[in-house]
């Protein structure tokens, strides 16, 4: 320990000797790391979705549509074509609902209506229509209250209750506990029974495919769809003869997701048979497959992450160059150390320590700088209202990359300095 | 100027010079790709051609209660008549705002009985839509009188869609398009290409407008057009007219706004992405420049004796400056050569992720120019310092 402290003292002295030089090294590394951490945060918003679905969850989907997918591929809307496979029509949903095999099942779609707390100025209000079973399918955390209750939805007439997303609760009630308050939606008063918590820096798996302006929504029982007559914004194919709720009722147009929980092999087999009878084009996609689809961030974010990784590389080379120049300039001092008995390993370790110290200081400063950078990104690129966040996973990844980069940075100058004979250094004294 | 001493010096300091070459190479690669990506995003947010954005006024009405379809139709006709009386150059009801914040799906359209198909962005609109959006007719006519149903429903398509389905615009007239329910009808006109969705969407110019009353139970959208200098007045007149009319005003949230392209979400994303990417490019150039400038004192101190000897042997100050500049030019050129190879490799790799970001010659030249300029600038400081070294400095370390 005392050796390490001695080395640290020497390294500190070396860095203090030319503070402007040290500052350039630290700041350039910090800027690169802040950009890299920001790229990780933007990518993470749409990827790594494990743990958001209950086990045994499946979604009913349509067979892939290669023509539509290739239409969007290679553009900024990469992957958009596959969204059309996620939806089924209302007649199909009705046929599937008759099957009792699933332990839980729900259609789900979002449509924009109008409303707000009674007495407030009405506003555009996105609404998600689903059965209370949705909360058995997804793993939603609650900020206040809890999920929709089955007995409320099963009553005749159903009890008008709603669960708000954190974003909508913020917009309507300033983020306060709104359980027990009323939200008027298209003329019907709904009692708030829960507020879902938004995961920091991440769009929920069940919200992917919902347009950003609809992400702050109220969840209401599907039983109210006939009264509220919503017309969903996303419909595939988009044109049809009667674009009203009544027109959608028996149309082949797809607009709702259909989620099920099938805990046993028998229930899976029974439901598969129902699917085949209903429409041979339908298939069951497991929760694991759905999560795997979002293992990687969308293409534009991946490109940005690769670019920022190259920025870190360039910053590492810059640092390496500066450390080498610094070590070469201190040749006489190192020569004296060697002549006084310091071995190559000691010199190497000291140089490594200096490199890693500079690199890690720059990285920590970069992570601190990432916070205002993220806020700037959120303002500049209004891709989604889900704000970017620096999570422990991002801090860990960035620090690991920076530690490896720091070791690589310091190794070459340290090796160069340590490998030269002391006599050559002493010649410069 | 002889190259011999420079090359010998490079051999002697090969470690440091290799790092400089690598730094230039990586810097060039990043700047080049930041510019390529920024250009991609800029294109993505370019003002959509074919529509005189600065002349449009958008009216959106969201109803507080769902309306029965018949009542909705009647109210929509009343509102349309009200807005038509305001002296605008064109008024129409559409089922979508032009250039919406979020993209919907396109339709697959084909001629009945023909295998040839094309993707098209589709909208339903009332007959005045060509005037309302300021579309230029190529051949045929607009949507005409009252919308008919079935195959007789008039459809206007864009030149690009006509080309994809029928080769020539003239050949499209009178042909029956069948995209399934709601997208079936006869082509009555072909207009110049225009973007209905964002200009960054695939095949943005491939559009079909179906004659219909775009009635929904919750929402109505109207577009009005007038000369840009009269737009503020039209916005005010529309607002007053809708507020004053009890049928139109009842039970609805109404917004009347001049259409501003800069407020469209994809335009803001595009602008933000360009800023971020240019910042990334600037950052890398600044880091390289700061590094080189910070190193300048070291590079001169290291070679004080060598420069002193050259000065003692008769080298003039400007020759010392030229020596440093030439050395830097050689190293930067080497770095750019390595950067070109690396850049090509990275671009191929990135195109596996996103196919439409190819290398572009002008951006290659611009990035190379920036690094040559930065290199020379960063060499000028040590060069001037070196030139100031007196000849007797050579004797100090002998």
Coordinates of C-alpha atoms in Angstrom, one line a residue, chain A residues 175-324:
Chain A
X175 CA -47.8 14.0 -10.6
X176 CA -49.8 14.0 -7.4
X177 CA -51.6 10.9 -6.0
X178 CA -54.8 10.9 -8.1
X179 CA -56.3 7.7 -6.9
X180 CA -60.0 8.4 -6.2
X181 CA -60.0 11.4 -8.5
X182 CA -62.2 11.6 -11.6
X183 CA -61.2 11.8 -15.3
X184 CA -64.0 12.6 -17.8
X185 CA -63.3 10.7 -21.1
X186 CA -65.6 11.4 -24.0
X187 CA -68.4 12.3 -21.6
X188 CA -68.1 9.4 -19.2
X189 CA -66.6 9.9 -15.7
X190 CA -63.9 7.4 -14.8
X191 CA -62.5 7.0 -11.3
X192 CA -58.7 6.7 -11.1
X193 CA -57.7 3.5 -9.3
X194 CA -54.0 3.4 -10.1
X195 CA -51.1 5.3 -11.7
X196 CA -48.4 3.2 -13.5
X197 CA -44.8 4.0 -12.9
X198 CA -42.7 4.8 -16.0
X199 CA -39.4 2.9 -16.0
X200 CA -36.6 5.5 -16.2
X201 CA -35.1 6.0 -19.6
X202 CA -37.0 3.2 -21.2
X203 CA -40.1 2.9 -23.4
X204 CA -42.2 0.0 -22.0
X205 CA -42.3 -3.1 -24.2
X206 CA -46.1 -2.9 -24.3
X207 CA -45.9 0.7 -25.5
X208 CA -43.6 0.1 -28.5
X209 CA -45.6 0.9 -31.6
X210 CA -47.6 3.6 -29.9
X211 CA -46.9 7.0 -31.4
X212 CA -45.1 9.4 -29.0
X213 CA -48.1 11.8 -28.7
X214 CA -50.2 8.8 -27.4
X215 CA -47.7 7.6 -24.7
X216 CA -49.4 9.5 -21.9
X217 CA -52.7 7.4 -21.8
X218 CA -55.5 6.3 -19.5
X219 CA -56.2 2.6 -19.4
X220 CA -60.0 1.8 -19.4
X221 CA -61.9 -1.5 -19.5
X222 CA -62.6 -2.8 -23.0
X223 CA -66.2 -3.0 -22.1
X224 CA -66.4 0.8 -22.6
X225 CA -65.3 0.7 -26.2
X226 CA -68.8 0.4 -27.5
X227 CA -69.9 3.5 -25.5
X228 CA -66.8 5.6 -26.3
X229 CA -66.6 4.4 -30.0
X230 CA -62.8 5.0 -30.4
X231 CA -61.2 5.0 -33.8
X232 CA -57.6 3.8 -33.4
X233 CA -54.9 5.7 -35.1
X234 CA -53.0 2.7 -36.4
X235 CA -55.0 0.4 -38.6
X236 CA -53.7 -2.1 -41.1
X237 CA -54.5 -1.7 -44.0
X238 CA -55.2 1.9 -43.3
X239 CA -58.2 2.5 -45.7
X240 CA -61.6 1.0 -45.3
X241 CA -65.2 1.9 -46.3
X242 CA -66.6 2.9 -42.9
X243 CA -63.9 4.4 -40.7
X244 CA -66.0 4.4 -37.5
X245 CA -66.1 2.2 -34.5
X246 CA -69.2 0.5 -35.9
X247 CA -67.4 0.1 -39.2
X248 CA -64.5 -1.6 -37.5
X249 CA -66.8 -3.9 -35.6
X250 CA -67.1 -6.5 -38.3
X251 CA -64.2 -5.3 -40.6
X252 CA -61.1 -7.3 -41.4
X253 CA -59.0 -4.3 -40.6
X254 CA -56.4 -5.1 -37.9
X255 CA -55.9 -2.6 -35.1
X256 CA -55.6 -4.4 -31.7
X257 CA -52.9 -6.5 -30.1
X258 CA -54.1 -9.7 -28.5
X259 CA -52.1 -11.0 -25.4
X260 CA -52.6 -14.3 -23.7
X261 CA -51.1 -16.3 -20.8
X262 CA -50.8 -20.0 -21.6
X263 CA -49.1 -21.6 -18.6
X264 CA -49.5 -25.3 -19.6
X265 CA -48.8 -27.3 -22.7
X266 CA -52.5 -28.3 -22.8
X267 CA -53.7 -24.7 -22.8
X268 CA -51.1 -23.8 -25.5
X269 CA -52.3 -26.7 -27.7
X270 CA -55.9 -25.8 -27.2
X271 CA -55.4 -22.2 -28.0
X272 CA -53.2 -23.1 -31.1
X273 CA -56.1 -25.1 -32.3
X274 CA -58.5 -22.1 -31.9
X275 CA -56.0 -19.9 -33.8
X276 CA -55.8 -22.4 -36.7
X277 CA -59.6 -22.5 -36.8
X278 CA -60.0 -18.7 -36.7
X279 CA -57.4 -17.8 -39.2
X280 CA -54.5 -19.9 -40.5
X281 CA -52.5 -16.7 -40.9
X282 CA -52.3 -16.2 -37.1
X283 CA -49.4 -17.4 -34.9
X284 CA -48.4 -17.3 -31.3
X285 CA -45.3 -15.3 -30.5
X286 CA -43.8 -16.1 -27.1
X287 CA -42.8 -13.3 -24.6
X288 CA -39.1 -14.5 -25.0
X289 CA -39.3 -14.0 -28.8
X290 CA -40.9 -10.6 -28.4
X291 CA -38.1 -9.6 -25.9
X292 CA -35.5 -11.0 -28.2
X293 CA -36.8 -8.8 -31.0
X294 CA -35.8 -5.8 -29.0
X295 CA -32.4 -7.0 -27.9
X296 CA -30.8 -4.4 -30.1
X297 CA -31.6 -0.7 -30.3
X298 CA -33.1 0.6 -33.6
X299 CA -30.7 1.1 -36.5
X300 CA -30.2 4.9 -36.2
X301 CA -29.2 4.5 -32.5
X302 CA -26.9 1.7 -33.3
X303 CA -25.1 3.7 -35.9
X304 CA -24.8 6.6 -33.4
X305 CA -23.4 4.3 -30.7
X306 CA -20.8 2.9 -33.2
X307 CA -19.8 6.4 -34.1
X308 CA -19.4 7.5 -30.5
X309 CA -17.3 4.3 -29.8
X310 CA -15.0 5.5 -32.6
X311 CA -14.9 8.9 -30.9
X312 CA -13.7 7.1 -27.7
X313 CA -11.1 5.3 -29.8
X314 CA -9.8 8.6 -31.2
X315 CA -9.8 10.1 -27.7
X316 CA -7.8 7.1 -26.5
X317 CA -5.2 7.6 -29.2
X318 CA -5.0 11.3 -28.5
X319 CA -4.4 10.5 -24.8
X320 CA -1.8 7.9 -25.7
X321 CA 0.0 10.4 -27.8
X322 CA 0.0 13.0 -25.1
X323 CA 1.2 10.5 -22.4
X324 CA 4.0 9.3 -24.7

